[in-house]
């Protein structure tokens, strides 16, 4: 039996309120760069909410 490969190339960033913050192509390095930047932005927003 040959197993089928399933590649998860689509990445979705969801915030603590279950809002989609971005959709990214995991096979594209520029898209991953945007994902990393958006994660840092989301982390900063969450930290601001904790400190208020």
PDB file of N, CA and C in Angstrom:
ATOM      1  N   UNK A   1       0.844  -1.183   0.000  1.00  0.00           N
ATOM      2  CA  UNK A   1       0.000   0.000   0.000  1.00  0.00           C
ATOM      3  C   UNK A   1       0.886   1.242   0.000  1.00  0.00           C
ATOM      4  N   UNK A   2       0.579   2.181  -0.853  1.00  0.00           N
ATOM      5  CA  UNK A   2       1.329   3.434  -0.928  1.00  0.00           C
ATOM      6  C   UNK A   2       0.576   4.490  -0.135  1.00  0.00           C
ATOM      7  N   UNK A   3       1.280   5.116   0.799  1.00  0.00           N
ATOM      8  CA  UNK A   3       0.663   6.183   1.582  1.00  0.00           C
ATOM      9  C   UNK A   3       0.703   7.483   0.798  1.00  0.00           C
ATOM     10  N   UNK A   4      -0.364   8.236   0.873  1.00  0.00           N
ATOM     11  CA  UNK A   4      -0.420   9.529   0.199  1.00  0.00           C
ATOM     12  C   UNK A   4       0.184  10.588   1.114  1.00  0.00           C
ATOM     13  N   UNK A   5       0.940  11.484   0.520  1.00  0.00           N
ATOM     14  CA  UNK A   5       1.506  12.592   1.280  1.00  0.00           C
ATOM     15  C   UNK A   5       0.525  13.752   1.275  1.00  0.00           C
ATOM     16  N   UNK A   6       0.396  14.400   2.396  1.00  0.00           N
ATOM     17  CA  UNK A   6      -0.460  15.569   2.513  1.00  0.00           C
ATOM     18  C   UNK A   6       0.403  16.702   3.031  1.00  0.00           C
ATOM     19  N   UNK A   7       0.672  17.662   2.169  1.00  0.00           N
ATOM     20  CA  UNK A   7       1.545  18.774   2.543  1.00  0.00           C
ATOM     21  C   UNK A   7       0.687  19.934   3.030  1.00  0.00           C
ATOM     22  N   UNK A   8       0.986  20.405   4.213  1.00  0.00           N
ATOM     23  CA  UNK A   8       0.250  21.520   4.807  1.00  0.00           C
ATOM     24  C   UNK A   8       0.972  22.815   4.468  1.00  0.00           C
ATOM     25  N   UNK A   9       0.649  23.407   3.348  1.00  0.00           N
ATOM     26  CA  UNK A   9       1.340  24.614   2.917  1.00  0.00           C
ATOM     27  C   UNK A   9       0.624  25.875   3.361  1.00  0.00           C
ATOM     28  N   UNK A  10      -0.656  25.784   3.662  1.00  0.00           N
ATOM     29  CA  UNK A  10      -1.435  26.947   4.052  1.00  0.00           C
ATOM     30  C   UNK A  10      -1.303  27.168   5.556  1.00  0.00           C
ATOM     31  N   UNK A  11      -0.917  28.367   5.946  1.00  0.00           N
ATOM     32  CA  UNK A  11      -0.783  28.730   7.356  1.00  0.00           C
ATOM     33  C   UNK A  11      -1.781  29.840   7.660  1.00  0.00           C
ATOM     34  N   UNK A  12      -2.486  29.726   8.782  1.00  0.00           N
ATOM     35  CA  UNK A  12      -3.474  30.722   9.179  1.00  0.00           C
ATOM     36  C   UNK A  12      -3.131  31.204  10.578  1.00  0.00           C
ATOM     37  N   UNK A  13      -3.089  32.521  10.755  1.00  0.00           N
ATOM     38  CA  UNK A  13      -2.828  33.119  12.063  1.00  0.00           C
ATOM     39  C   UNK A  13      -4.163  33.578  12.639  1.00  0.00           C
ATOM     40  N   UNK A  14      -4.515  33.045  13.810  1.00  0.00           N
ATOM     41  CA  UNK A  14      -5.786  33.348  14.466  1.00  0.00           C
ATOM     42  C   UNK A  14      -5.483  33.935  15.836  1.00  0.00           C
ATOM     43  N   UNK A  15      -6.155  35.038  16.177  1.00  0.00           N
ATOM     44  CA  UNK A  15      -5.883  35.683  17.461  1.00  0.00           C
ATOM     45  C   UNK A  15      -6.714  35.069  18.585  1.00  0.00           C
ATOM     46  N   UNK A  16      -6.554  35.627  19.780  1.00  0.00           N
ATOM     47  CA  UNK A  16      -7.218  35.087  20.967  1.00  0.00           C
ATOM     48  C   UNK A  16      -8.740  35.216  20.907  1.00  0.00           C
ATOM     49  N   UNK A  17      -9.245  36.079  20.020  1.00  0.00           N
ATOM     50  CA  UNK A  17     -10.688  36.234  19.837  1.00  0.00           C
ATOM     51  C   UNK A  17     -11.208  35.411  18.660  1.00  0.00           C
ATOM     52  N   UNK A  18     -10.362  34.529  18.170  1.00  0.00           N
ATOM     53  CA  UNK A  18     -10.672  33.643  17.050  1.00  0.00           C
ATOM     54  C   UNK A  18     -10.904  34.397  15.741  1.00  0.00           C
ATOM     55  N   UNK A  19     -10.269  35.557  15.614  1.00  0.00           N
ATOM     56  CA  UNK A  19     -10.319  36.306  14.362  1.00  0.00           C
ATOM     57  C   UNK A  19      -9.115  35.918  13.512  1.00  0.00           C
ATOM     58  N   UNK A  20      -9.348  35.732  12.231  1.00  0.00           N
ATOM     59  CA  UNK A  20      -8.247  35.416  11.323  1.00  0.00           C
ATOM     60  C   UNK A  20      -7.431  36.681  11.110  1.00  0.00           C
ATOM     61  N   UNK A  21      -6.161  36.622  11.457  1.00  0.00           N
ATOM     62  CA  UNK A  21      -5.267  37.767  11.308  1.00  0.00           C
ATOM     63  C   UNK A  21      -4.463  37.703  10.023  1.00  0.00           C
ATOM     64  N   UNK A  22      -4.386  36.532   9.423  1.00  0.00           N
ATOM     65  CA  UNK A  22      -3.661  36.408   8.166  1.00  0.00           C
ATOM     66  C   UNK A  22      -3.675  34.991   7.648  1.00  0.00           C
ATOM     67  N   UNK A  23      -3.499  34.871   6.344  1.00  0.00           N
ATOM     68  CA  UNK A  23      -3.386  33.578   5.679  1.00  0.00           C
ATOM     69  C   UNK A  23      -2.100  33.626   4.866  1.00  0.00           C
ATOM     70  N   UNK A  24      -1.284  32.602   4.997  1.00  0.00           N
ATOM     71  CA  UNK A  24       0.069  32.634   4.446  1.00  0.00           C
ATOM     72  C   UNK A  24       0.368  31.360   3.673  1.00  0.00           C
ATOM     73  N   UNK A  25       1.196  31.505   2.648  1.00  0.00           N
ATOM     74  CA  UNK A  25       1.665  30.376   1.858  1.00  0.00           C
ATOM     75  C   UNK A  25       2.951  29.871   2.497  1.00  0.00           C
ATOM     76  N   UNK A  26       2.895  28.708   3.109  1.00  0.00           N
ATOM     77  CA  UNK A  26       4.047  28.150   3.804  1.00  0.00           C
ATOM     78  C   UNK A  26       5.185  27.732   2.896  1.00  0.00           C
ATOM     79  N   UNK A  27       4.966  27.728   1.595  1.00  0.00           N
ATOM     80  CA  UNK A  27       6.012  27.374   0.649  1.00  0.00           C
ATOM     81  C   UNK A  27       6.720  28.604   0.086  1.00  0.00           C
ATOM     82  N   UNK A  28       6.277  29.793   0.498  1.00  0.00           N
ATOM     83  CA  UNK A  28       6.830  31.038  -0.019  1.00  0.00           C
ATOM     84  C   UNK A  28       7.567  31.756   1.103  1.00  0.00           C
ATOM     85  N   UNK A  29       8.856  31.978   0.935  1.00  0.00           N
ATOM     86  CA  UNK A  29       9.656  32.565   2.017  1.00  0.00           C
ATOM     87  C   UNK A  29       9.208  33.980   2.363  1.00  0.00           C
ATOM     88  N   UNK A  30       8.761  34.758   1.385  1.00  0.00           N
ATOM     89  CA  UNK A  30       8.276  36.109   1.676  1.00  0.00           C
ATOM     90  C   UNK A  30       7.011  36.050   2.527  1.00  0.00           C
ATOM     91  N   UNK A  31       6.148  35.103   2.239  1.00  0.00           N
ATOM     92  CA  UNK A  31       4.920  34.935   3.012  1.00  0.00           C
ATOM     93  C   UNK A  31       5.238  34.538   4.451  1.00  0.00           C
ATOM     94  N   UNK A  32       6.219  33.684   4.638  1.00  0.00           N
ATOM     95  CA  UNK A  32       6.627  33.277   5.988  1.00  0.00           C
ATOM     96  C   UNK A  32       7.222  34.461   6.740  1.00  0.00           C
ATOM     97  N   UNK A  33       7.942  35.328   6.034  1.00  0.00           N
ATOM     98  CA  UNK A  33       8.479  36.538   6.659  1.00  0.00           C
ATOM     99  C   UNK A  33       7.342  37.413   7.170  1.00  0.00           C
ATOM    100  N   UNK A  34       6.277  37.569   6.371  1.00  0.00           N
ATOM    101  CA  UNK A  34       5.102  38.322   6.817  1.00  0.00           C
ATOM    102  C   UNK A  34       4.449  37.641   8.017  1.00  0.00           C
ATOM    103  N   UNK A  35       4.363  36.323   8.003  1.00  0.00           N
ATOM    104  CA  UNK A  35       3.784  35.582   9.123  1.00  0.00           C
ATOM    105  C   UNK A  35       4.554  35.857  10.405  1.00  0.00           C
ATOM    106  N   UNK A  36       5.859  35.795  10.340  1.00  0.00           N
ATOM    107  CA  UNK A  36       6.688  36.040  11.525  1.00  0.00           C
ATOM    108  C   UNK A  36       6.464  37.454  12.040  1.00  0.00           C
ATOM    109  N   UNK A  37       6.421  38.414  11.134  1.00  0.00           N
ATOM    110  CA  UNK A  37       6.178  39.802  11.522  1.00  0.00           C
ATOM    111  C   UNK A  37       4.801  39.959  12.165  1.00  0.00           C
ATOM    112  N   UNK A  38       3.793  39.326  11.582  1.00  0.00           N
ATOM    113  CA  UNK A  38       2.438  39.419  12.123  1.00  0.00           C
ATOM    114  C   UNK A  38       2.319  38.734  13.480  1.00  0.00           C
ATOM    115  N   UNK A  39       3.043  37.652  13.700  1.00  0.00           N
ATOM    116  CA  UNK A  39       3.055  36.989  15.007  1.00  0.00           C
ATOM    117  C   UNK A  39       3.662  37.923  16.049  1.00  0.00           C
ATOM    118  N   UNK A  40       4.754  38.592  15.705  1.00  0.00           N
ATOM    119  CA  UNK A  40       5.379  39.542  16.635  1.00  0.00           C
ATOM    120  C   UNK A  40       4.419  40.682  16.958  1.00  0.00           C
ATOM    121  N   UNK A  41       3.704  41.183  15.961  1.00  0.00           N
ATOM    122  CA  UNK A  41       2.715  42.241  16.182  1.00  0.00           C
ATOM    123  C   UNK A  41       1.614  41.759  17.112  1.00  0.00           C
ATOM    124  N   UNK A  42       1.113  40.567  16.879  1.00  0.00           N
ATOM    125  CA  UNK A  42       0.051  40.011  17.717  1.00  0.00           C
ATOM    126  C   UNK A  42       0.536  39.806  19.146  1.00  0.00           C
ATOM    127  N   UNK A  43       1.762  39.322  19.306  1.00  0.00           N
ATOM    128  CA  UNK A  43       2.325  39.149  20.652  1.00  0.00           C
ATOM    129  C   UNK A  43       2.410  40.484  21.379  1.00  0.00           C
ATOM    130  N   UNK A  44       2.827  41.536  20.684  1.00  0.00           N
ATOM    131  CA  UNK A  44       2.924  42.863  21.293  1.00  0.00           C
ATOM    132  C   UNK A  44       1.543  43.376  21.691  1.00  0.00           C
ATOM    133  N   UNK A  45       0.550  43.169  20.842  1.00  0.00           N
ATOM    134  CA  UNK A  45      -0.818  43.581  21.166  1.00  0.00           C
ATOM    135  C   UNK A  45      -1.327  42.841  22.396  1.00  0.00           C
ATOM    136  N   UNK A  46      -1.060  41.552  22.473  1.00  0.00           N
ATOM    137  CA  UNK A  46      -1.507  40.761  23.617  1.00  0.00           C
ATOM    138  C   UNK A  46      -0.817  41.226  24.895  1.00  0.00           C
ATOM    139  N   UNK A  47       0.468  41.539  24.820  1.00  0.00           N
ATOM    140  CA  UNK A  47       1.205  42.012  25.990  1.00  0.00           C
ATOM    141  C   UNK A  47       0.652  43.353  26.462  1.00  0.00           C
ATOM    142  N   UNK A  48       0.285  44.224  25.520  1.00  0.00           N
ATOM    143  CA  UNK A  48      -0.304  45.517  25.869  1.00  0.00           C
ATOM    144  C   UNK A  48      -1.613  45.317  26.621  1.00  0.00           C
ATOM    145  N   UNK A  49      -2.433  44.362  26.182  1.00  0.00           N
ATOM    146  CA  UNK A  49      -3.707  44.091  26.852  1.00  0.00           C
ATOM    147  C   UNK A  49      -3.481  43.553  28.258  1.00  0.00           C
ATOM    148  N   UNK A  50      -2.471  42.735  28.450  1.00  0.00           N
ATOM    149  CA  UNK A  50      -2.168  42.161  29.763  1.00  0.00           C
ATOM    150  C   UNK A  50      -1.728  43.258  30.725  1.00  0.00           C
ATOM    151  N   UNK A  51      -0.972  44.223  30.223  1.00  0.00           N
ATOM    152  CA  UNK A  51      -0.432  45.283  31.070  1.00  0.00           C
ATOM    153  C   UNK A  51      -1.448  46.363  31.404  1.00  0.00           C
ATOM    154  N   UNK A  52      -2.583  46.395  30.728  1.00  0.00           N
ATOM    155  CA  UNK A  52      -3.589  47.438  30.995  1.00  0.00           C
ATOM    156  C   UNK A  52      -4.423  47.108  32.200  1.00  0.00           C
TER     157      UNK A  52
END
